[in-house]
Coordinates of C-alpha atoms in Angstrom, one line a residue:
X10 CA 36.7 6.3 2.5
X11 CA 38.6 3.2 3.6
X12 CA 36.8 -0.7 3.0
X13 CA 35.7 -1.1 6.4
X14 CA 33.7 2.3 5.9
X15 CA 32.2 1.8 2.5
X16 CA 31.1 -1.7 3.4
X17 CA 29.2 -0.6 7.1
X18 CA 27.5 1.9 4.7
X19 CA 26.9 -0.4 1.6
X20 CA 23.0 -0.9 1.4
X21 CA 22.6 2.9 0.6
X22 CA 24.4 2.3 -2.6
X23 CA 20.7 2.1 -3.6
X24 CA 19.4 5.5 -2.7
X25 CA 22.8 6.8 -4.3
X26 CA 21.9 4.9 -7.8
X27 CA 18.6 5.8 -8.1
X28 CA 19.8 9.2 -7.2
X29 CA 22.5 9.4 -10.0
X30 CA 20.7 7.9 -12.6
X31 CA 18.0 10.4 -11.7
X32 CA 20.9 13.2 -12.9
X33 CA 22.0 11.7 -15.6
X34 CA 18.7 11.3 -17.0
X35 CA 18.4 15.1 -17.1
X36 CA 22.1 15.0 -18.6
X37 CA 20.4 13.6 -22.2
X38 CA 16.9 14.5 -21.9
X39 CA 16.5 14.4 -25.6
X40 CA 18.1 10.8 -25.8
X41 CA 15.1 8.6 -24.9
X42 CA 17.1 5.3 -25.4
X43 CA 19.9 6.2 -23.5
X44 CA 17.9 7.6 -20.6
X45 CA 15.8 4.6 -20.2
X46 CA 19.1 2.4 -20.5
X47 CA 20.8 4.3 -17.8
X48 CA 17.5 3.6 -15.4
X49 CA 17.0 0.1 -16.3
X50 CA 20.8 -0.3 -15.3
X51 CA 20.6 1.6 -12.3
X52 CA 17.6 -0.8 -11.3
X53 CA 18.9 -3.6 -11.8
X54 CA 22.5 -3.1 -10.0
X55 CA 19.5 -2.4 -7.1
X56 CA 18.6 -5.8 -7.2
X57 CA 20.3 -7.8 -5.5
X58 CA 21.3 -5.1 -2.4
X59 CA 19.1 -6.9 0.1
X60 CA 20.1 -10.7 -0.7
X61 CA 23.7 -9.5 -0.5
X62 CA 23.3 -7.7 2.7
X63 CA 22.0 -11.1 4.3
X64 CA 24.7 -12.6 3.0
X65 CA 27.7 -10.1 3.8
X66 CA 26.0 -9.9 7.4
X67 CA 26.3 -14.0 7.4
X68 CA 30.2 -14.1 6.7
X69 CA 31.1 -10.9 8.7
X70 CA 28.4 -10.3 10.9
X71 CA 27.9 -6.6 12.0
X72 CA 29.5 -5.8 8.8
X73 CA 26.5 -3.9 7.2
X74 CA 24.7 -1.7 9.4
X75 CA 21.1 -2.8 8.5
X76 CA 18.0 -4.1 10.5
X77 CA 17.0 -7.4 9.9
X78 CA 13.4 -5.8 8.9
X79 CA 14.5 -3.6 6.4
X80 CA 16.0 -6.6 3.6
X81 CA 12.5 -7.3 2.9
X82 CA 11.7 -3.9 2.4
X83 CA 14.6 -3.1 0.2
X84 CA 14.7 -5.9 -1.9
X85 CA 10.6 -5.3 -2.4
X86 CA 11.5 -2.1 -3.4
X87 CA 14.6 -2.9 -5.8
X88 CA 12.0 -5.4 -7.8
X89 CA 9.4 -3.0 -7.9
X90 CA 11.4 -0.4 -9.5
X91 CA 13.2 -2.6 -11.8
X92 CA 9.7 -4.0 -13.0
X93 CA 8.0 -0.3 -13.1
X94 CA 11.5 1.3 -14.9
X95 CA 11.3 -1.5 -17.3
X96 CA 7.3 -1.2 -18.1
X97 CA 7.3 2.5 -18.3
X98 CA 9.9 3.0 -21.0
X99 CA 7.2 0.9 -23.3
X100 CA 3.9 2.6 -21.6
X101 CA 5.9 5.8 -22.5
X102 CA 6.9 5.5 -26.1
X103 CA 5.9 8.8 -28.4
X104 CA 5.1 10.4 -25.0
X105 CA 6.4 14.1 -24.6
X106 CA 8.5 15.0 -21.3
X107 CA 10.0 11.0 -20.5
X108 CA 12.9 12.6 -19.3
X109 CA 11.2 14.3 -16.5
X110 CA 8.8 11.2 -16.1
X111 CA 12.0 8.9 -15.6
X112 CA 13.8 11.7 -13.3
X113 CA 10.9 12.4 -11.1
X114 CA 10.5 7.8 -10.8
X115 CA 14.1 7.4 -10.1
X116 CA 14.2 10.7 -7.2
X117 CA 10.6 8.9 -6.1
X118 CA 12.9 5.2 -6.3
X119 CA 15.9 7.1 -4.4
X120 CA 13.5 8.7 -1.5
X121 CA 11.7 5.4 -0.9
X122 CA 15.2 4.0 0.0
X123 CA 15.8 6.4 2.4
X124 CA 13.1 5.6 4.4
X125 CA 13.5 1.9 4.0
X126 CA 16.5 2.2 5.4
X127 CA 17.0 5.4 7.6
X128 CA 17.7 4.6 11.3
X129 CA 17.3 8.5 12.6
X130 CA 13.7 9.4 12.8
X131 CA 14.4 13.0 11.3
X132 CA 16.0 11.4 8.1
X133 CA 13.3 9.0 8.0
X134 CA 10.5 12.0 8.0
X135 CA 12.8 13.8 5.8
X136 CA 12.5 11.1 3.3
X137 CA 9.2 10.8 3.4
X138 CA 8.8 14.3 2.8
X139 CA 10.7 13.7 -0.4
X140 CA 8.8 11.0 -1.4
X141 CA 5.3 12.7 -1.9
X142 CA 7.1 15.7 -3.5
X143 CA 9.1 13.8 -5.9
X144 CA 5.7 11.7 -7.2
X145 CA 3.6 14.8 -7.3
X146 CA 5.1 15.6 -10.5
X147 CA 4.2 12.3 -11.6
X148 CA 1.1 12.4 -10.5
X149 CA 0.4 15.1 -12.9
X150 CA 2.4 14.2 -16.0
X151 CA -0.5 14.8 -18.0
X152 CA -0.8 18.8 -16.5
X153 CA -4.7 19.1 -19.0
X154 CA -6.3 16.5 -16.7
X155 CA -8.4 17.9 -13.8
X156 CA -9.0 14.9 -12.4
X157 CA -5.4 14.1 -12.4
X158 CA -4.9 18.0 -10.8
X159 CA -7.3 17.5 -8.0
X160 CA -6.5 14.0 -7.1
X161 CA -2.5 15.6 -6.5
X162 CA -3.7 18.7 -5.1
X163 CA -5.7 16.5 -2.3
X164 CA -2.7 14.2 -1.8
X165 CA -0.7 17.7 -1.0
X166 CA -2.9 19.1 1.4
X167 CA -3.3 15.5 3.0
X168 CA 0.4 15.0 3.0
X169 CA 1.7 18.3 4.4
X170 CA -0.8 17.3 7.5
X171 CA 0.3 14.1 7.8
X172 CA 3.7 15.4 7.3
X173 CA 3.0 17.8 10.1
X174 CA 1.7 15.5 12.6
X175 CA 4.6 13.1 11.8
X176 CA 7.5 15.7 13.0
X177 CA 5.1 16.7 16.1
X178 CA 5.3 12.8 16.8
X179 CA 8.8 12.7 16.2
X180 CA 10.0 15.6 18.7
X181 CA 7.6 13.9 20.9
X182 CA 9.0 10.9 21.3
X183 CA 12.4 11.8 20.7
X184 CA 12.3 14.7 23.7
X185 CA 10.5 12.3 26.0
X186 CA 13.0 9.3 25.3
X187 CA 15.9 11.0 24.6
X188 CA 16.4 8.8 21.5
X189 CA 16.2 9.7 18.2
X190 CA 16.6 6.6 16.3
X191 CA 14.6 3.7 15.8
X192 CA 16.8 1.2 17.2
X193 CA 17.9 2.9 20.0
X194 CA 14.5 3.5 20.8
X195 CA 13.4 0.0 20.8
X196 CA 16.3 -0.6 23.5
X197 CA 15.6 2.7 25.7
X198 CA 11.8 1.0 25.3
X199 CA 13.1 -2.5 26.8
X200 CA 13.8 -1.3 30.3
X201 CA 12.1 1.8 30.4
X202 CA 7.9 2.4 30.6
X203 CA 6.8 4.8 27.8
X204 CA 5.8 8.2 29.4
X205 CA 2.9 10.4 28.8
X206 CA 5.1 12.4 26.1
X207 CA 6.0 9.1 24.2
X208 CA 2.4 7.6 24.2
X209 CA 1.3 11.3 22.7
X210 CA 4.3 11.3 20.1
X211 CA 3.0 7.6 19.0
X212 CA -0.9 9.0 18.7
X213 CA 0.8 11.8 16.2
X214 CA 3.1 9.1 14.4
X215 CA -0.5 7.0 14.2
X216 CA -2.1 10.1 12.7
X217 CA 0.7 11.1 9.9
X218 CA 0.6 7.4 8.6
X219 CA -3.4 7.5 8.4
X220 CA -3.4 10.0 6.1
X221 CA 0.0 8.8 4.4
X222 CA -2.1 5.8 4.3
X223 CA -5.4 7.0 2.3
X224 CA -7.4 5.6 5.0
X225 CA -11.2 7.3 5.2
X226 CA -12.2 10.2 4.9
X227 CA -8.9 11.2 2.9
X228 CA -9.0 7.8 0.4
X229 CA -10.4 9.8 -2.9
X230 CA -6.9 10.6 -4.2
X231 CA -6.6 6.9 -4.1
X232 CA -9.5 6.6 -6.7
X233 CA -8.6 9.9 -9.1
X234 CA -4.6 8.9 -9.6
X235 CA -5.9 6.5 -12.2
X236 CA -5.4 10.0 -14.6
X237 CA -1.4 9.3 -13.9
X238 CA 0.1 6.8 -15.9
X239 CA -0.6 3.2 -15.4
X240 CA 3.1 2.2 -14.1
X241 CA 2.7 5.3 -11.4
X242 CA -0.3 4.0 -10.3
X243 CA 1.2 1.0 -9.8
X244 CA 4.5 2.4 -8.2
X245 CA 1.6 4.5 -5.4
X246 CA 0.0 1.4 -5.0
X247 CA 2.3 -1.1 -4.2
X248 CA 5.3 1.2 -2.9
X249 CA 4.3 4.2 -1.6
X250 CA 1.0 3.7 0.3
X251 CA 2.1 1.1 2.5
X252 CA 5.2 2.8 3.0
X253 CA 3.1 3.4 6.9
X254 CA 2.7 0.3 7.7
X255 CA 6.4 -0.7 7.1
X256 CA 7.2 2.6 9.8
X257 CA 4.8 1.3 12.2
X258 CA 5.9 -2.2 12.7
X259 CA 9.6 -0.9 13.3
X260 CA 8.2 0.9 15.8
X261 CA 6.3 -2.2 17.4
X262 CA 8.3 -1.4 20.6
X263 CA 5.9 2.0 20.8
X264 CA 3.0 1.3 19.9
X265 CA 3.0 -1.9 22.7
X266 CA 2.7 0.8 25.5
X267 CA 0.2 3.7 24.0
X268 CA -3.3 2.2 23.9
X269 CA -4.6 5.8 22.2
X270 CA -2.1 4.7 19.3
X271 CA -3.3 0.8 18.7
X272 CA -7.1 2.2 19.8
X273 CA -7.0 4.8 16.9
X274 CA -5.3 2.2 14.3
X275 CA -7.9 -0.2 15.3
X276 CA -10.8 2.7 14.8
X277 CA -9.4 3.8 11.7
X278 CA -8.1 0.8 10.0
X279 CA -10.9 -1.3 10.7
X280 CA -13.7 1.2 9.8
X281 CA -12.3 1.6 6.4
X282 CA -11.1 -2.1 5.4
X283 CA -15.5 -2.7 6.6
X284 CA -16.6 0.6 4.2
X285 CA -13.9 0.0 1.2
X286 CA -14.6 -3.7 0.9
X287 CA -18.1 -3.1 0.6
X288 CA -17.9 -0.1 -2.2
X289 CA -15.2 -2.4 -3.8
X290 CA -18.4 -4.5 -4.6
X291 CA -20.5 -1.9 -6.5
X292 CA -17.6 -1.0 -8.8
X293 CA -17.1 -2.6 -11.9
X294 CA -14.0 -0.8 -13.5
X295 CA -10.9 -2.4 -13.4
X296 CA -8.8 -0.1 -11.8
X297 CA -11.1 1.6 -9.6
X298 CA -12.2 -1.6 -8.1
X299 CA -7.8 -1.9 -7.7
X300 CA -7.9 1.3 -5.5
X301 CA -10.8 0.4 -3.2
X302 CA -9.0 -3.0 -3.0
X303 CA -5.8 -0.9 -1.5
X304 CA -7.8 1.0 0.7
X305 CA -9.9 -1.8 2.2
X306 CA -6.2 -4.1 2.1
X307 CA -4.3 -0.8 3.9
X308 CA -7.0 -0.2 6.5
X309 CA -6.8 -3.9 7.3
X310 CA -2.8 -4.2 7.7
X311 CA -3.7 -1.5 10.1
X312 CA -6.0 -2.8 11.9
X313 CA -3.6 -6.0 12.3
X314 CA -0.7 -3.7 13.3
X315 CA -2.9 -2.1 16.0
X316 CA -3.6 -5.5 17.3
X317 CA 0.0 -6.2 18.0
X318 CA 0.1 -8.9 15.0
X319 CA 3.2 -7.6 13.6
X320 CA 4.2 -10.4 12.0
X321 CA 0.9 -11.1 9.9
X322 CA 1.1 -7.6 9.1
X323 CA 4.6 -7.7 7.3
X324 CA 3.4 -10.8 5.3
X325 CA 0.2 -8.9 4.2
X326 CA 2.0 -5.8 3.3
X327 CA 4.7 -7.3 1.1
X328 CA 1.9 -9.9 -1.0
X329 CA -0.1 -7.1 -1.2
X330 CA 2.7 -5.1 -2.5
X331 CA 3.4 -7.8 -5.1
X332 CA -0.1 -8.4 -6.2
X333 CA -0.8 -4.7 -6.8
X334 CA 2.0 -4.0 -8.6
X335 CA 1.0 -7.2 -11.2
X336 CA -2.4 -6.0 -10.9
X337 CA -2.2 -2.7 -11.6
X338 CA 0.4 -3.6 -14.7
X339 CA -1.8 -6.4 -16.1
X340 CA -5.3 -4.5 -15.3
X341 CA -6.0 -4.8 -20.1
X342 CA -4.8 -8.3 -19.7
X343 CA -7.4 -8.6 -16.9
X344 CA -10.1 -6.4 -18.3
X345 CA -10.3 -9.3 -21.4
X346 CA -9.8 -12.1 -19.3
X347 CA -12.9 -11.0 -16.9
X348 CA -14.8 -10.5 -20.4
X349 CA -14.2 -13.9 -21.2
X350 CA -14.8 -15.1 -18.3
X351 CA -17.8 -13.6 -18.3
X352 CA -19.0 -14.6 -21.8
X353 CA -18.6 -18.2 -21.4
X354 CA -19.7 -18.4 -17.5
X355 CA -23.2 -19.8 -18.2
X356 CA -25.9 -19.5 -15.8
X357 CA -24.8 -17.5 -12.7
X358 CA -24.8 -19.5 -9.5
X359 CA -28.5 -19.3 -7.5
X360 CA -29.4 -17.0 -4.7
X361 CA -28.8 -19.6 -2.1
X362 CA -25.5 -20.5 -3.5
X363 CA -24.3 -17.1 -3.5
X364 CA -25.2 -16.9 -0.2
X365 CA -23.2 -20.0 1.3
X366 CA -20.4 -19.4 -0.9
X367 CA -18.3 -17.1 1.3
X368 CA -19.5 -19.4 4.4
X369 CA -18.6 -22.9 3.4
X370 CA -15.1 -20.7 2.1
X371 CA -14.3 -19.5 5.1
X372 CA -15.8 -22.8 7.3
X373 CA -12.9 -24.8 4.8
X374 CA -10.3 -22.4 5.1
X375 CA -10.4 -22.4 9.1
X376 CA -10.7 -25.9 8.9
X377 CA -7.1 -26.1 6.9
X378 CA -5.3 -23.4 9.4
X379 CA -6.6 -25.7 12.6
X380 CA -5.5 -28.4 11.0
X381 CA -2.2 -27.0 10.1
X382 CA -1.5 -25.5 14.1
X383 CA -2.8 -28.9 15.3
X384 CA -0.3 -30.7 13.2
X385 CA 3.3 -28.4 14.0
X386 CA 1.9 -27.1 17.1
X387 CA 2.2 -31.1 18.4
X388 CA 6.0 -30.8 17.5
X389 CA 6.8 -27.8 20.2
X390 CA 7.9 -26.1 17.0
X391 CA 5.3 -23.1 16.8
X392 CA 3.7 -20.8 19.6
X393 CA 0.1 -21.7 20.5
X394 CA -2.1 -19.5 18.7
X395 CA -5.2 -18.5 20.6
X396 CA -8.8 -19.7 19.0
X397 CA -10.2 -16.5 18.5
X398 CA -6.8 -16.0 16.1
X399 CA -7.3 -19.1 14.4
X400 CA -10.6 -18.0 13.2
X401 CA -8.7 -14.7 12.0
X402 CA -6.7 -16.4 10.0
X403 CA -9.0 -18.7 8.9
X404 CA -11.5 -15.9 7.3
X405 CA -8.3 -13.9 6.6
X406 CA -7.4 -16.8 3.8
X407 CA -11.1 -17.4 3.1
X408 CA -11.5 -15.9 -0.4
X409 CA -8.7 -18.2 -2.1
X410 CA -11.6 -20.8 -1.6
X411 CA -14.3 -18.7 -3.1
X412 CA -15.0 -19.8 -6.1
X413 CA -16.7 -22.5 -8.1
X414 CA -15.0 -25.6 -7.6
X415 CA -17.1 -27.6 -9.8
X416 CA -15.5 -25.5 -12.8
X417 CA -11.7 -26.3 -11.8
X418 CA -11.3 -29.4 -9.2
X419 CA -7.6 -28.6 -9.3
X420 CA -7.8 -25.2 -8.4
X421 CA -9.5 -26.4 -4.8
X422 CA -6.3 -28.0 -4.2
X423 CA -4.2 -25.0 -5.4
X424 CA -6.2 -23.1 -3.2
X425 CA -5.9 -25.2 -0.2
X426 CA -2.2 -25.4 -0.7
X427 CA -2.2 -21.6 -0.3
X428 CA -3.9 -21.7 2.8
X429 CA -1.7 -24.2 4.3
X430 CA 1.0 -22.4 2.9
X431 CA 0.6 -18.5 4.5
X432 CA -0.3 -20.2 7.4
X433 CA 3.2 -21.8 7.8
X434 CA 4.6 -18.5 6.5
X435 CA 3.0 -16.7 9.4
X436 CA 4.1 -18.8 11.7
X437 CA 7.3 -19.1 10.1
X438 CA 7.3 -14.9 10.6
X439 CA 6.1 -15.5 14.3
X440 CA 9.0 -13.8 16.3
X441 CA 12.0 -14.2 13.1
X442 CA 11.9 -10.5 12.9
X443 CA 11.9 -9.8 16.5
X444 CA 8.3 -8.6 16.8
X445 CA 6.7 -11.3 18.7
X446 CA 7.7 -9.7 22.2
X447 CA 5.7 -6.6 21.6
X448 CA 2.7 -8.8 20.2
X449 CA 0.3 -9.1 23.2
X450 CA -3.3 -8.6 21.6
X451 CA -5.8 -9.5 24.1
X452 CA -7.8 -12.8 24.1
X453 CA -10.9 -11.1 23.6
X454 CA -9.6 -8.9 20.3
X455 CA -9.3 -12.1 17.9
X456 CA -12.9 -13.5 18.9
X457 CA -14.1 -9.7 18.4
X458 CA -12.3 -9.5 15.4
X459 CA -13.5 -12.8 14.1
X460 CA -17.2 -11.9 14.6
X461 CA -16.8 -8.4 12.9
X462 CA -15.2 -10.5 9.9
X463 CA -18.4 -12.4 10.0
X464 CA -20.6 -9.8 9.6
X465 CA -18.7 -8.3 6.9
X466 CA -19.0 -11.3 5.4
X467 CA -22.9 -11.4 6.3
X468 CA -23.4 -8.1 4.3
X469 CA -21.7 -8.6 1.7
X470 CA -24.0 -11.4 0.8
X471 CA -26.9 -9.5 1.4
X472 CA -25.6 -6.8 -0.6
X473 CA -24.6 -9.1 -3.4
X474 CA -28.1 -10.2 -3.6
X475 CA -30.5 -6.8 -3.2
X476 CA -28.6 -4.5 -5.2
X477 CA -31.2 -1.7 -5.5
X478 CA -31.8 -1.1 -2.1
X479 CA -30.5 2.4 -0.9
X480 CA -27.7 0.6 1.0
X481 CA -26.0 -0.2 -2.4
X482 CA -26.2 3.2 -3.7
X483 CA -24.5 4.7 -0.4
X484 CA -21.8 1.4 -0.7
X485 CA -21.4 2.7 -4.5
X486 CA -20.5 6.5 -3.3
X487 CA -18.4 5.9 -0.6
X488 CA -20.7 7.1 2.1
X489 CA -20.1 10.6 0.0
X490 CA -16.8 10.7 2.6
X491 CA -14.6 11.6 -0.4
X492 CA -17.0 14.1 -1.8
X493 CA -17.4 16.0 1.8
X494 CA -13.5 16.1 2.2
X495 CA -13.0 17.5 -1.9
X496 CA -15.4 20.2 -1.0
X497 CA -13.8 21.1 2.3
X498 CA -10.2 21.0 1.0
X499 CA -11.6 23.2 -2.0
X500 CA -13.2 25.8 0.5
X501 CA -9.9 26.0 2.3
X502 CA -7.1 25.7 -0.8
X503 CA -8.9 25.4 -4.1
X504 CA -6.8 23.3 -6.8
X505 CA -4.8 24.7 -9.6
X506 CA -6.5 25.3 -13.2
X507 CA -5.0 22.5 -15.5
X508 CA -3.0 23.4 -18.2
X509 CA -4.8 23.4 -22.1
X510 CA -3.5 20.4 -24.0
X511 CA -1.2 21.1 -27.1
X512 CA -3.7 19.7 -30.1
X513 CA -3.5 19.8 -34.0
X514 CA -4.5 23.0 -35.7
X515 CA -8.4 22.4 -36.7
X516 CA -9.5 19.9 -34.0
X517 CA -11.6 21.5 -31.4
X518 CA -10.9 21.5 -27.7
X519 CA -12.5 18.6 -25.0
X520 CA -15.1 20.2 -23.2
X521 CA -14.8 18.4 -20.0
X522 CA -18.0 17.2 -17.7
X523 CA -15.9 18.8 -14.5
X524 CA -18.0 21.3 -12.2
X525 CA -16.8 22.6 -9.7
X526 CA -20.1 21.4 -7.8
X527 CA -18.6 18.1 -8.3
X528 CA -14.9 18.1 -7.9
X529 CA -14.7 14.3 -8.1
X530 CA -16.9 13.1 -10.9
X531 CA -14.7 11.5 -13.9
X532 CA -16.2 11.6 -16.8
X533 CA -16.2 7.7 -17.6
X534 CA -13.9 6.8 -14.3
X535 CA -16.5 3.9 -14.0
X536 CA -17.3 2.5 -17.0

């Protein structure tokens, strides 16, 4: 392979690291230090792959074959397996089987990158494929944990359906346009109407990353992954899960001309970010109130994507990316500092300031976004953005205001720098990427957005305030969705017995709560 070869192919250096540390992991499997020094390495010779791209594409451009959209995914992805390598060879210390835990992490690491950067919609699917099966083994790392068994046995029926729908998409699209690539799709899409076949392949593509996505009814696996190792449900969180929405705005070009495709995103997306956010509220464990928090934040990136706002979709995926992770890897530093909190919070605010809380946040934080359009859009420098938007993104940025200011003055001004600060971001994002020509949401979506925001916001106060009426108990469950789809999936495929645990001689065995008349309950998920 001459220069000219090895540098047009140079970003999928990463796959190929992850992938070869992943082998010689299994080379020493009984060498814990060297195995974890072999995977820290390979991470962080990942790291700087996307900067580098940018800048090798500066000085010779064309050089490296790489979209424009996929540096942000691939450095995302290089930080968040250098952090979670890094975290789980501490988290994993005394542990049994880290050899297979850091193989099965760096083949998860190494399919991610594939479909960051593949350009061939088979590879791309192919990838994906590889993905789920590579974390299904970390998924159940600890094999004597039922909830850890069911919670990857759902995720495998969801994903081979998905998985299905997404190669029924694919030879859609790809017989209808004769392309088979995502770029050269975008340019056959330029000057050429999407047929009937296309618009039915994007439904299908739609309908994979839904329940790639863990968007309702197929969200409990979400929820019962918290068995897995904390750094693995960080990795799901933050790097596989979204790993739709990051498919779906390369294929902006698409989804512009099918309606059924941004219709059912919209549907979808919507109805869950509305049902997650409000049984995020009932929950008061740490990490479960982190997986509602995904679903609600994933159905909501979708609901953005099927509005055609691309670019606010990219910017929410990768700070939700980045939050998650931290959350997820900080959720015992969090669980103290919400105790403290707690403890030396004095008297709770009253009823009616409860209520006005989330109102005068979100009247403040549209206030700052008008303000900061107003100002730059005077300059000719930024697109117009319609009023209805402006509300959007004024409730979008809303909670970074709600709290008590009266306990931290400085922190309103933090906050309010934030707002002003995503709001440039966004529009900073507004067509750099390419994606503003296929954004053409119509007028009436951002008021009808804004006033479904409102009412969400609405309930949530009433629900924060009567928290024995029946309401909150259905909010608590879920609308049972989860439980309805465990007992359906069970019907048709029933999970795998777990393994018995290895235990001291003399110590008797855990006698679990698990039924199989509820396939879901945790003993002490919630607590």
């Amino acid at each position: 392979m001459n220069i000219d070869t090895w540098l047009l192919h140079g970003p999928w250096l990463a796959p190929l690291l992850y992938a070869g540390a992943a082998a010689l992991v299994l080379a020493v499997p009984e060498r814990p230090a060297r195995f974890w020094r072999i995977a820290r390495m390979a991470t962080a010779v990942a790291l700087p792959l996307g900067p580098l791209a940018v800048l090798v594409n500066g000085l010779w451009p064309g050089t490296w074959a790489l979209p424009l959209l996929a540096v942000p995914r691939l450095t995302l992805l290089a930080v968040l397996g250098w952090v979670v390598t890094r975290f789980s060879a501490t988290y994993l210390q005394g542990e049994p089987n880290q050899a297979g835990y850091a193989a099965r992490l760096l083949a998860t690491l190494a399919a991610i990158a594939v479909v960051v950067l593949a350009d061939a919609l088979p590879l791309l699917i192919a990838g994906w494929v590889a993905v789920s099966l590579s974390l299904h083994g970390l998924l159940t790392f600890y094999p004597q944990r039922r909830a850890a068994q069911v919670a990857a046995h759902k995720k495998f029926i969801a994903s081979r359906a998905a998985e299905l729908a997404l190669l029924g998409g694919v030879l859609l699209v790809g017989g209808a346009s004769g392309q088979w690539t995502v770029s050269g799709l975008s340019a056959w899409l330029a000057t050429h109407p999407a047929p009937w076949a296309a618009q039915a392949g994007a439904v299908l593509l739609v309908l994979g990353v839904l329940l790639k996505s863990a968007q309702m009814p197929v969200h409990g696996r979400l929820l019962q992954v918290m068995e897995a190792p904390t750094p693995v449900s960080a990795l799901l969180h933050a790097g596989v899960v979204n790993l739709g929405g990051f498919v779906l705005i390369g294929l902006a070009p698409l989804l512009a001309q099918s309606p059924a495709a941004q219709g059912l995103l919209i549907a979808v997306g919507g109805g869950t970010a509305l049902l997650a956010s409000f049984t995020l509220l009932t929950r008061v464990s740490i990490k479960v109130r982190l997986a509602w928090s995904t679903c609600a934040q994933m159905g909501f990136m979708l609901l953005e994507i099927g509005l055609g706002l691309y670019e606010l979709a990219l910017m929410h995926l990768i700070g939700h990316s980045i939050y998650k992770a931290h959350a997820f890897l900080a959720a015992g530093d969090t669980a103290r500092q919400t105790t403290a909190a707690v403890l030396n919070a004095g008297a709770p605010a009253g009823r009616a300031g409860s209520a006005w809380a989330p109102w005068l946040a979100a009247g403040g934080s549209t206030a700052l976004v008008a303000a900061s359009l107003h100002t730059l859009g005077a300059t000719g420098s930024v697109p117009d953005l319609p009023a209805g938007w402006t509300l959007v993104l004024g409730l979008a940025w809303a909670p970074l205001l709600a709290f008590d200011a009266r306990r931290c003055p400085l922190c309103l001004l933090r906050a309010a720098a934030a707002v002003v600060g995503l709001t440039l971001l966004y529009l900073l994002l507004h067509g750099a990427f390419g994606l503003a020509a296929n954004a053409a949401p119509a007028p009436w979506a951002g008021w009808a957005l804004a006033a479904a925001m409102g009412l969400a916001y609405a309930a949530q106060a009433v629900l924060a305030q009567r928290p024995s009426d029946a309401a909150w108990q259905f909010a608590y469950a879920g609308l049972y969705l989860d439980e309805w789809f465990t007992r359906l999936t069970f019907r048709l495929w029933p999970a795998p017995q777990p393994r018995p645990a290895a235990r001291p001689q003399g110590i008797a065995p855990f006698e679990s709560a698990w039924t199989p008349a509820s396939p879901t309950h945790t003993p002490g998920a919630d607590a």
